[in-house]
């Protein structure tokens, strides 16, 4: 290719997306939803608790760690709730798992608010756009927690 046609490649555009995990924690029919407290542009939008998978961690380990940090609870990680979701302009690969509580009562340690929502009430809160496909899959799902 002639030099005048070469273009620099943005390293960010070729990087693999960072894996982020979320927990759709079930208690009976209800799912735990969490309202973001920050950053300001996301505050008040709802998500499934979770976070980034750190190097050397499995997705299940990351999810258990994040739920301890964010909610003060222990969870049992179950099956995936939906397929992979590309979010954050392609920077993050979100994977949502069903989970059940094993110990503790959820507290909003890093979120503005927590709510238990029945499937028919999932649309009563404004979800982060990247979480919407998971919300739809969870509503339609017949998968029961283990």
JSON list of C-alpha atoms in Angstrom, two decimals:
[
{"chain": "A", "resi": 1, "resn": "UNK", "atom": "CA", "xyz": [0.00, 0.00, 0.00]},
{"chain": "A", "resi": 2, "resn": "UNK", "atom": "CA", "xyz": [1.44, 3.43, -0.89]},
{"chain": "A", "resi": 3, "resn": "UNK", "atom": "CA", "xyz": [2.61, 5.49, 2.09]},
{"chain": "A", "resi": 4, "resn": "UNK", "atom": "CA", "xyz": [0.07, 8.22, 1.38]},
{"chain": "A", "resi": 5, "resn": "UNK", "atom": "CA", "xyz": [-2.74, 5.68, 1.93]},
{"chain": "A", "resi": 6, "resn": "UNK", "atom": "CA", "xyz": [-1.51, 4.39, 5.28]},
{"chain": "A", "resi": 7, "resn": "UNK", "atom": "CA", "xyz": [-3.53, 5.48, 8.29]},
{"chain": "A", "resi": 8, "resn": "UNK", "atom": "CA", "xyz": [-2.59, 5.14, 11.93]},
{"chain": "A", "resi": 9, "resn": "UNK", "atom": "CA", "xyz": [-4.52, 2.47, 13.77]},
{"chain": "A", "resi": 10, "resn": "UNK", "atom": "CA", "xyz": [-6.13, 3.53, 17.01]},
{"chain": "A", "resi": 11, "resn": "UNK", "atom": "CA", "xyz": [-4.94, 0.97, 19.56]},
{"chain": "A", "resi": 12, "resn": "UNK", "atom": "CA", "xyz": [-8.20, 1.32, 21.51]},
{"chain": "A", "resi": 13, "resn": "UNK", "atom": "CA", "xyz": [-10.19, 0.28, 18.45]},
{"chain": "A", "resi": 14, "resn": "UNK", "atom": "CA", "xyz": [-8.24, -2.98, 18.05]},
{"chain": "A", "resi": 15, "resn": "UNK", "atom": "CA", "xyz": [-8.07, -3.93, 21.73]},
{"chain": "A", "resi": 16, "resn": "UNK", "atom": "CA", "xyz": [-10.12, -6.84, 22.97]},
{"chain": "A", "resi": 17, "resn": "UNK", "atom": "CA", "xyz": [-13.13, -5.69, 25.00]},
{"chain": "A", "resi": 18, "resn": "UNK", "atom": "CA", "xyz": [-12.74, -6.02, 28.77]},
{"chain": "A", "resi": 19, "resn": "UNK", "atom": "CA", "xyz": [-14.99, -8.70, 30.29]},
{"chain": "A", "resi": 20, "resn": "UNK", "atom": "CA", "xyz": [-17.50, -7.36, 32.81]},
{"chain": "A", "resi": 21, "resn": "UNK", "atom": "CA", "xyz": [-19.87, -9.61, 34.76]},
{"chain": "A", "resi": 22, "resn": "UNK", "atom": "CA", "xyz": [-23.24, -8.89, 36.33]},
{"chain": "A", "resi": 23, "resn": "UNK", "atom": "CA", "xyz": [-25.40, -10.85, 38.78]},
{"chain": "A", "resi": 24, "resn": "UNK", "atom": "CA", "xyz": [-29.12, -11.27, 38.22]},
{"chain": "A", "resi": 25, "resn": "UNK", "atom": "CA", "xyz": [-29.68, -12.29, 41.85]},
{"chain": "A", "resi": 26, "resn": "UNK", "atom": "CA", "xyz": [-32.97, -14.12, 42.33]},
{"chain": "A", "resi": 27, "resn": "UNK", "atom": "CA", "xyz": [-35.05, -14.45, 45.45]},
{"chain": "A", "resi": 28, "resn": "UNK", "atom": "CA", "xyz": [-38.21, -16.33, 44.56]},
{"chain": "A", "resi": 29, "resn": "UNK", "atom": "CA", "xyz": [-39.59, -14.58, 41.47]},
{"chain": "A", "resi": 30, "resn": "UNK", "atom": "CA", "xyz": [-37.81, -11.28, 42.13]},
{"chain": "A", "resi": 31, "resn": "UNK", "atom": "CA", "xyz": [-34.51, -10.02, 40.72]},
{"chain": "A", "resi": 32, "resn": "UNK", "atom": "CA", "xyz": [-32.23, -7.55, 42.52]},
{"chain": "A", "resi": 33, "resn": "UNK", "atom": "CA", "xyz": [-31.65, -4.29, 40.62]},
{"chain": "A", "resi": 34, "resn": "UNK", "atom": "CA", "xyz": [-29.15, -1.59, 41.60]},
{"chain": "A", "resi": 35, "resn": "UNK", "atom": "CA", "xyz": [-29.21, 2.14, 40.78]},
{"chain": "A", "resi": 36, "resn": "UNK", "atom": "CA", "xyz": [-25.83, 3.62, 39.86]},
{"chain": "A", "resi": 37, "resn": "UNK", "atom": "CA", "xyz": [-24.56, 6.36, 42.17]},
{"chain": "A", "resi": 38, "resn": "UNK", "atom": "CA", "xyz": [-21.73, 7.41, 39.83]},
{"chain": "A", "resi": 39, "resn": "UNK", "atom": "CA", "xyz": [-20.34, 8.54, 37.45]},
{"chain": "A", "resi": 40, "resn": "UNK", "atom": "CA", "xyz": [-22.68, 11.52, 37.11]},
{"chain": "A", "resi": 41, "resn": "UNK", "atom": "CA", "xyz": [-23.70, 10.66, 33.54]},
{"chain": "A", "resi": 42, "resn": "UNK", "atom": "CA", "xyz": [-24.88, 7.19, 34.69]},
{"chain": "A", "resi": 43, "resn": "UNK", "atom": "CA", "xyz": [-26.22, 8.08, 38.14]},
{"chain": "A", "resi": 44, "resn": "UNK", "atom": "CA", "xyz": [-29.83, 6.98, 38.57]},
{"chain": "A", "resi": 45, "resn": "UNK", "atom": "CA", "xyz": [-29.67, 4.35, 35.84]},
{"chain": "A", "resi": 46, "resn": "UNK", "atom": "CA", "xyz": [-30.16, 0.75, 36.91]},
{"chain": "A", "resi": 47, "resn": "UNK", "atom": "CA", "xyz": [-27.95, -2.29, 36.41]},
{"chain": "A", "resi": 48, "resn": "UNK", "atom": "CA", "xyz": [-27.21, -5.76, 37.67]},
{"chain": "A", "resi": 49, "resn": "UNK", "atom": "CA", "xyz": [-24.52, -5.65, 40.39]},
{"chain": "A", "resi": 50, "resn": "UNK", "atom": "CA", "xyz": [-21.08, -6.71, 39.24]},
{"chain": "A", "resi": 51, "resn": "UNK", "atom": "CA", "xyz": [-17.91, -5.39, 37.67]},
{"chain": "A", "resi": 52, "resn": "UNK", "atom": "CA", "xyz": [-14.72, -6.07, 35.78]},
{"chain": "A", "resi": 53, "resn": "UNK", "atom": "CA", "xyz": [-13.00, -9.45, 35.75]},
{"chain": "A", "resi": 54, "resn": "UNK", "atom": "CA", "xyz": [-9.45, -8.96, 37.04]},
{"chain": "A", "resi": 55, "resn": "UNK", "atom": "CA", "xyz": [-6.46, -10.82, 35.55]},
{"chain": "A", "resi": 56, "resn": "UNK", "atom": "CA", "xyz": [-6.25, -14.35, 36.96]},
{"chain": "A", "resi": 57, "resn": "UNK", "atom": "CA", "xyz": [-9.91, -14.41, 38.07]},
{"chain": "A", "resi": 58, "resn": "UNK", "atom": "CA", "xyz": [-12.63, -16.58, 36.64]},
{"chain": "A", "resi": 59, "resn": "UNK", "atom": "CA", "xyz": [-15.90, -14.85, 35.83]},
{"chain": "A", "resi": 60, "resn": "UNK", "atom": "CA", "xyz": [-17.58, -16.59, 38.79]},
{"chain": "A", "resi": 61, "resn": "UNK", "atom": "CA", "xyz": [-14.80, -15.48, 41.15]},
{"chain": "A", "resi": 62, "resn": "UNK", "atom": "CA", "xyz": [-15.10, -11.89, 39.92]},
{"chain": "A", "resi": 63, "resn": "UNK", "atom": "CA", "xyz": [-18.87, -11.94, 40.38]},
{"chain": "A", "resi": 64, "resn": "UNK", "atom": "CA", "xyz": [-18.61, -13.27, 43.93]},
{"chain": "A", "resi": 65, "resn": "UNK", "atom": "CA", "xyz": [-15.94, -10.65, 44.77]},
{"chain": "A", "resi": 66, "resn": "UNK", "atom": "CA", "xyz": [-17.97, -7.80, 43.28]},
{"chain": "A", "resi": 67, "resn": "UNK", "atom": "CA", "xyz": [-21.12, -8.84, 45.18]},
{"chain": "A", "resi": 68, "resn": "UNK", "atom": "CA", "xyz": [-19.14, -8.94, 48.45]},
{"chain": "A", "resi": 69, "resn": "UNK", "atom": "CA", "xyz": [-17.71, -5.47, 47.74]},
{"chain": "A", "resi": 70, "resn": "UNK", "atom": "CA", "xyz": [-20.87, -3.81, 46.40]},
{"chain": "A", "resi": 71, "resn": "UNK", "atom": "CA", "xyz": [-23.60, -5.55, 48.38]},
{"chain": "A", "resi": 72, "resn": "UNK", "atom": "CA", "xyz": [-21.95, -7.26, 51.36]},
{"chain": "A", "resi": 73, "resn": "UNK", "atom": "CA", "xyz": [-23.35, -10.66, 50.35]},
{"chain": "A", "resi": 74, "resn": "UNK", "atom": "CA", "xyz": [-22.16, -14.11, 49.34]},
{"chain": "A", "resi": 75, "resn": "UNK", "atom": "CA", "xyz": [-23.74, -15.58, 46.22]},
{"chain": "A", "resi": 76, "resn": "UNK", "atom": "CA", "xyz": [-23.92, -18.85, 44.35]},
{"chain": "A", "resi": 77, "resn": "UNK", "atom": "CA", "xyz": [-23.32, -18.21, 40.65]},
{"chain": "A", "resi": 78, "resn": "UNK", "atom": "CA", "xyz": [-25.69, -20.04, 38.32]},
{"chain": "A", "resi": 79, "resn": "UNK", "atom": "CA", "xyz": [-26.10, -20.25, 34.55]},
{"chain": "A", "resi": 80, "resn": "UNK", "atom": "CA", "xyz": [-25.76, -17.38, 32.11]},
{"chain": "A", "resi": 81, "resn": "UNK", "atom": "CA", "xyz": [-28.92, -15.29, 31.83]},
{"chain": "A", "resi": 82, "resn": "UNK", "atom": "CA", "xyz": [-28.29, -14.29, 28.21]},
{"chain": "A", "resi": 83, "resn": "UNK", "atom": "CA", "xyz": [-25.62, -14.13, 25.51]},
{"chain": "A", "resi": 84, "resn": "UNK", "atom": "CA", "xyz": [-22.66, -11.76, 25.40]},
{"chain": "A", "resi": 85, "resn": "UNK", "atom": "CA", "xyz": [-23.53, -8.04, 25.33]},
{"chain": "A", "resi": 86, "resn": "UNK", "atom": "CA", "xyz": [-21.09, -5.53, 23.84]},
{"chain": "A", "resi": 87, "resn": "UNK", "atom": "CA", "xyz": [-21.35, -2.23, 25.75]},
{"chain": "A", "resi": 88, "resn": "UNK", "atom": "CA", "xyz": [-19.47, 1.01, 26.29]},
{"chain": "A", "resi": 89, "resn": "UNK", "atom": "CA", "xyz": [-18.89, 1.62, 22.61]},
{"chain": "A", "resi": 90, "resn": "UNK", "atom": "CA", "xyz": [-17.36, -1.83, 22.25]},
{"chain": "A", "resi": 91, "resn": "UNK", "atom": "CA", "xyz": [-14.97, -1.45, 25.20]},
{"chain": "A", "resi": 92, "resn": "UNK", "atom": "CA", "xyz": [-16.76, -3.97, 27.44]},
{"chain": "A", "resi": 93, "resn": "UNK", "atom": "CA", "xyz": [-18.15, -7.46, 26.96]},
{"chain": "A", "resi": 94, "resn": "UNK", "atom": "CA", "xyz": [-20.95, -7.86, 29.51]},
{"chain": "A", "resi": 95, "resn": "UNK", "atom": "CA", "xyz": [-21.93, -11.32, 30.74]},
{"chain": "A", "resi": 96, "resn": "UNK", "atom": "CA", "xyz": [-24.92, -11.60, 33.07]},
{"chain": "A", "resi": 97, "resn": "UNK", "atom": "CA", "xyz": [-25.32, -14.68, 35.27]},
{"chain": "A", "resi": 98, "resn": "UNK", "atom": "CA", "xyz": [-28.22, -15.81, 37.40]},
{"chain": "A", "resi": 99, "resn": "UNK", "atom": "CA", "xyz": [-27.24, -16.02, 41.07]},
{"chain": "A", "resi": 100, "resn": "UNK", "atom": "CA", "xyz": [-28.80, -16.75, 44.44]},
{"chain": "A", "resi": 101, "resn": "UNK", "atom": "CA", "xyz": [-27.97, -15.40, 47.87]},
{"chain": "A", "resi": 102, "resn": "UNK", "atom": "CA", "xyz": [-25.92, -17.67, 50.12]},
{"chain": "A", "resi": 103, "resn": "UNK", "atom": "CA", "xyz": [-25.26, -15.27, 52.97]},
{"chain": "A", "resi": 104, "resn": "UNK", "atom": "CA", "xyz": [-26.04, -11.75, 54.06]},
{"chain": "A", "resi": 105, "resn": "UNK", "atom": "CA", "xyz": [-28.71, -9.22, 53.21]},
{"chain": "A", "resi": 106, "resn": "UNK", "atom": "CA", "xyz": [-27.93, -6.92, 50.24]},
{"chain": "A", "resi": 107, "resn": "UNK", "atom": "CA", "xyz": [-26.92, -3.38, 51.23]},
{"chain": "A", "resi": 108, "resn": "UNK", "atom": "CA", "xyz": [-26.28, -0.52, 48.81]},
{"chain": "A", "resi": 109, "resn": "UNK", "atom": "CA", "xyz": [-22.60, 0.02, 49.61]},
{"chain": "A", "resi": 110, "resn": "UNK", "atom": "CA", "xyz": [-21.70, 1.48, 46.19]},
{"chain": "A", "resi": 111, "resn": "UNK", "atom": "CA", "xyz": [-25.12, 2.06, 44.64]},
{"chain": "A", "resi": 112, "resn": "UNK", "atom": "CA", "xyz": [-27.70, 4.77, 45.27]},
{"chain": "A", "resi": 113, "resn": "UNK", "atom": "CA", "xyz": [-30.51, 2.26, 45.79]},
{"chain": "A", "resi": 114, "resn": "UNK", "atom": "CA", "xyz": [-31.40, -1.43, 45.57]},
{"chain": "A", "resi": 115, "resn": "UNK", "atom": "CA", "xyz": [-34.80, -2.89, 44.67]},
{"chain": "A", "resi": 116, "resn": "UNK", "atom": "CA", "xyz": [-36.23, -6.37, 44.33]},
{"chain": "A", "resi": 117, "resn": "UNK", "atom": "CA", "xyz": [-38.30, -6.41, 41.13]},
{"chain": "A", "resi": 118, "resn": "UNK", "atom": "CA", "xyz": [-40.77, -9.02, 39.90]},
{"chain": "A", "resi": 119, "resn": "UNK", "atom": "CA", "xyz": [-40.39, -9.88, 36.19]},
{"chain": "A", "resi": 120, "resn": "UNK", "atom": "CA", "xyz": [-43.42, -7.78, 35.28]},
{"chain": "A", "resi": 121, "resn": "UNK", "atom": "CA", "xyz": [-41.93, -4.77, 37.14]},
{"chain": "A", "resi": 122, "resn": "UNK", "atom": "CA", "xyz": [-38.50, -4.84, 35.48]},
{"chain": "A", "resi": 123, "resn": "UNK", "atom": "CA", "xyz": [-39.50, -1.91, 33.25]},
{"chain": "A", "resi": 124, "resn": "UNK", "atom": "CA", "xyz": [-40.39, 0.25, 36.27]},
{"chain": "A", "resi": 125, "resn": "UNK", "atom": "CA", "xyz": [-36.80, 1.54, 36.45]},
{"chain": "A", "resi": 126, "resn": "UNK", "atom": "CA", "xyz": [-34.57, 3.10, 33.77]},
{"chain": "A", "resi": 127, "resn": "UNK", "atom": "CA", "xyz": [-31.89, 0.51, 32.91]},
{"chain": "A", "resi": 128, "resn": "UNK", "atom": "CA", "xyz": [-28.43, 1.19, 31.51]},
{"chain": "A", "resi": 129, "resn": "UNK", "atom": "CA", "xyz": [-28.73, 0.65, 27.74]},
{"chain": "A", "resi": 130, "resn": "UNK", "atom": "CA", "xyz": [-26.19, -2.19, 27.85]},
{"chain": "A", "resi": 131, "resn": "UNK", "atom": "CA", "xyz": [-28.33, -4.08, 30.39]},
{"chain": "A", "resi": 132, "resn": "UNK", "atom": "CA", "xyz": [-31.61, -3.85, 28.41]},
{"chain": "A", "resi": 133, "resn": "UNK", "atom": "CA", "xyz": [-31.11, -7.06, 26.38]},
{"chain": "A", "resi": 134, "resn": "UNK", "atom": "CA", "xyz": [-30.42, -8.96, 29.60]},
{"chain": "A", "resi": 135, "resn": "UNK", "atom": "CA", "xyz": [-33.57, -7.51, 31.19]},
{"chain": "A", "resi": 136, "resn": "UNK", "atom": "CA", "xyz": [-35.61, -8.76, 28.22]},
{"chain": "A", "resi": 137, "resn": "UNK", "atom": "CA", "xyz": [-34.00, -12.21, 28.34]},
{"chain": "A", "resi": 138, "resn": "UNK", "atom": "CA", "xyz": [-34.55, -12.51, 32.09]},
{"chain": "A", "resi": 139, "resn": "UNK", "atom": "CA", "xyz": [-38.20, -11.51, 31.79]},
{"chain": "A", "resi": 140, "resn": "UNK", "atom": "CA", "xyz": [-38.76, -14.16, 29.13]},
{"chain": "A", "resi": 141, "resn": "UNK", "atom": "CA", "xyz": [-36.57, -16.80, 30.76]},
{"chain": "A", "resi": 142, "resn": "UNK", "atom": "CA", "xyz": [-37.91, -19.95, 32.31]},
{"chain": "A", "resi": 143, "resn": "UNK", "atom": "CA", "xyz": [-34.52, -20.82, 33.86]},
{"chain": "A", "resi": 144, "resn": "UNK", "atom": "CA", "xyz": [-34.90, -21.43, 37.57]},
{"chain": "A", "resi": 145, "resn": "UNK", "atom": "CA", "xyz": [-32.12, -20.74, 40.08]},
{"chain": "A", "resi": 146, "resn": "UNK", "atom": "CA", "xyz": [-30.17, -23.73, 41.32]}
]
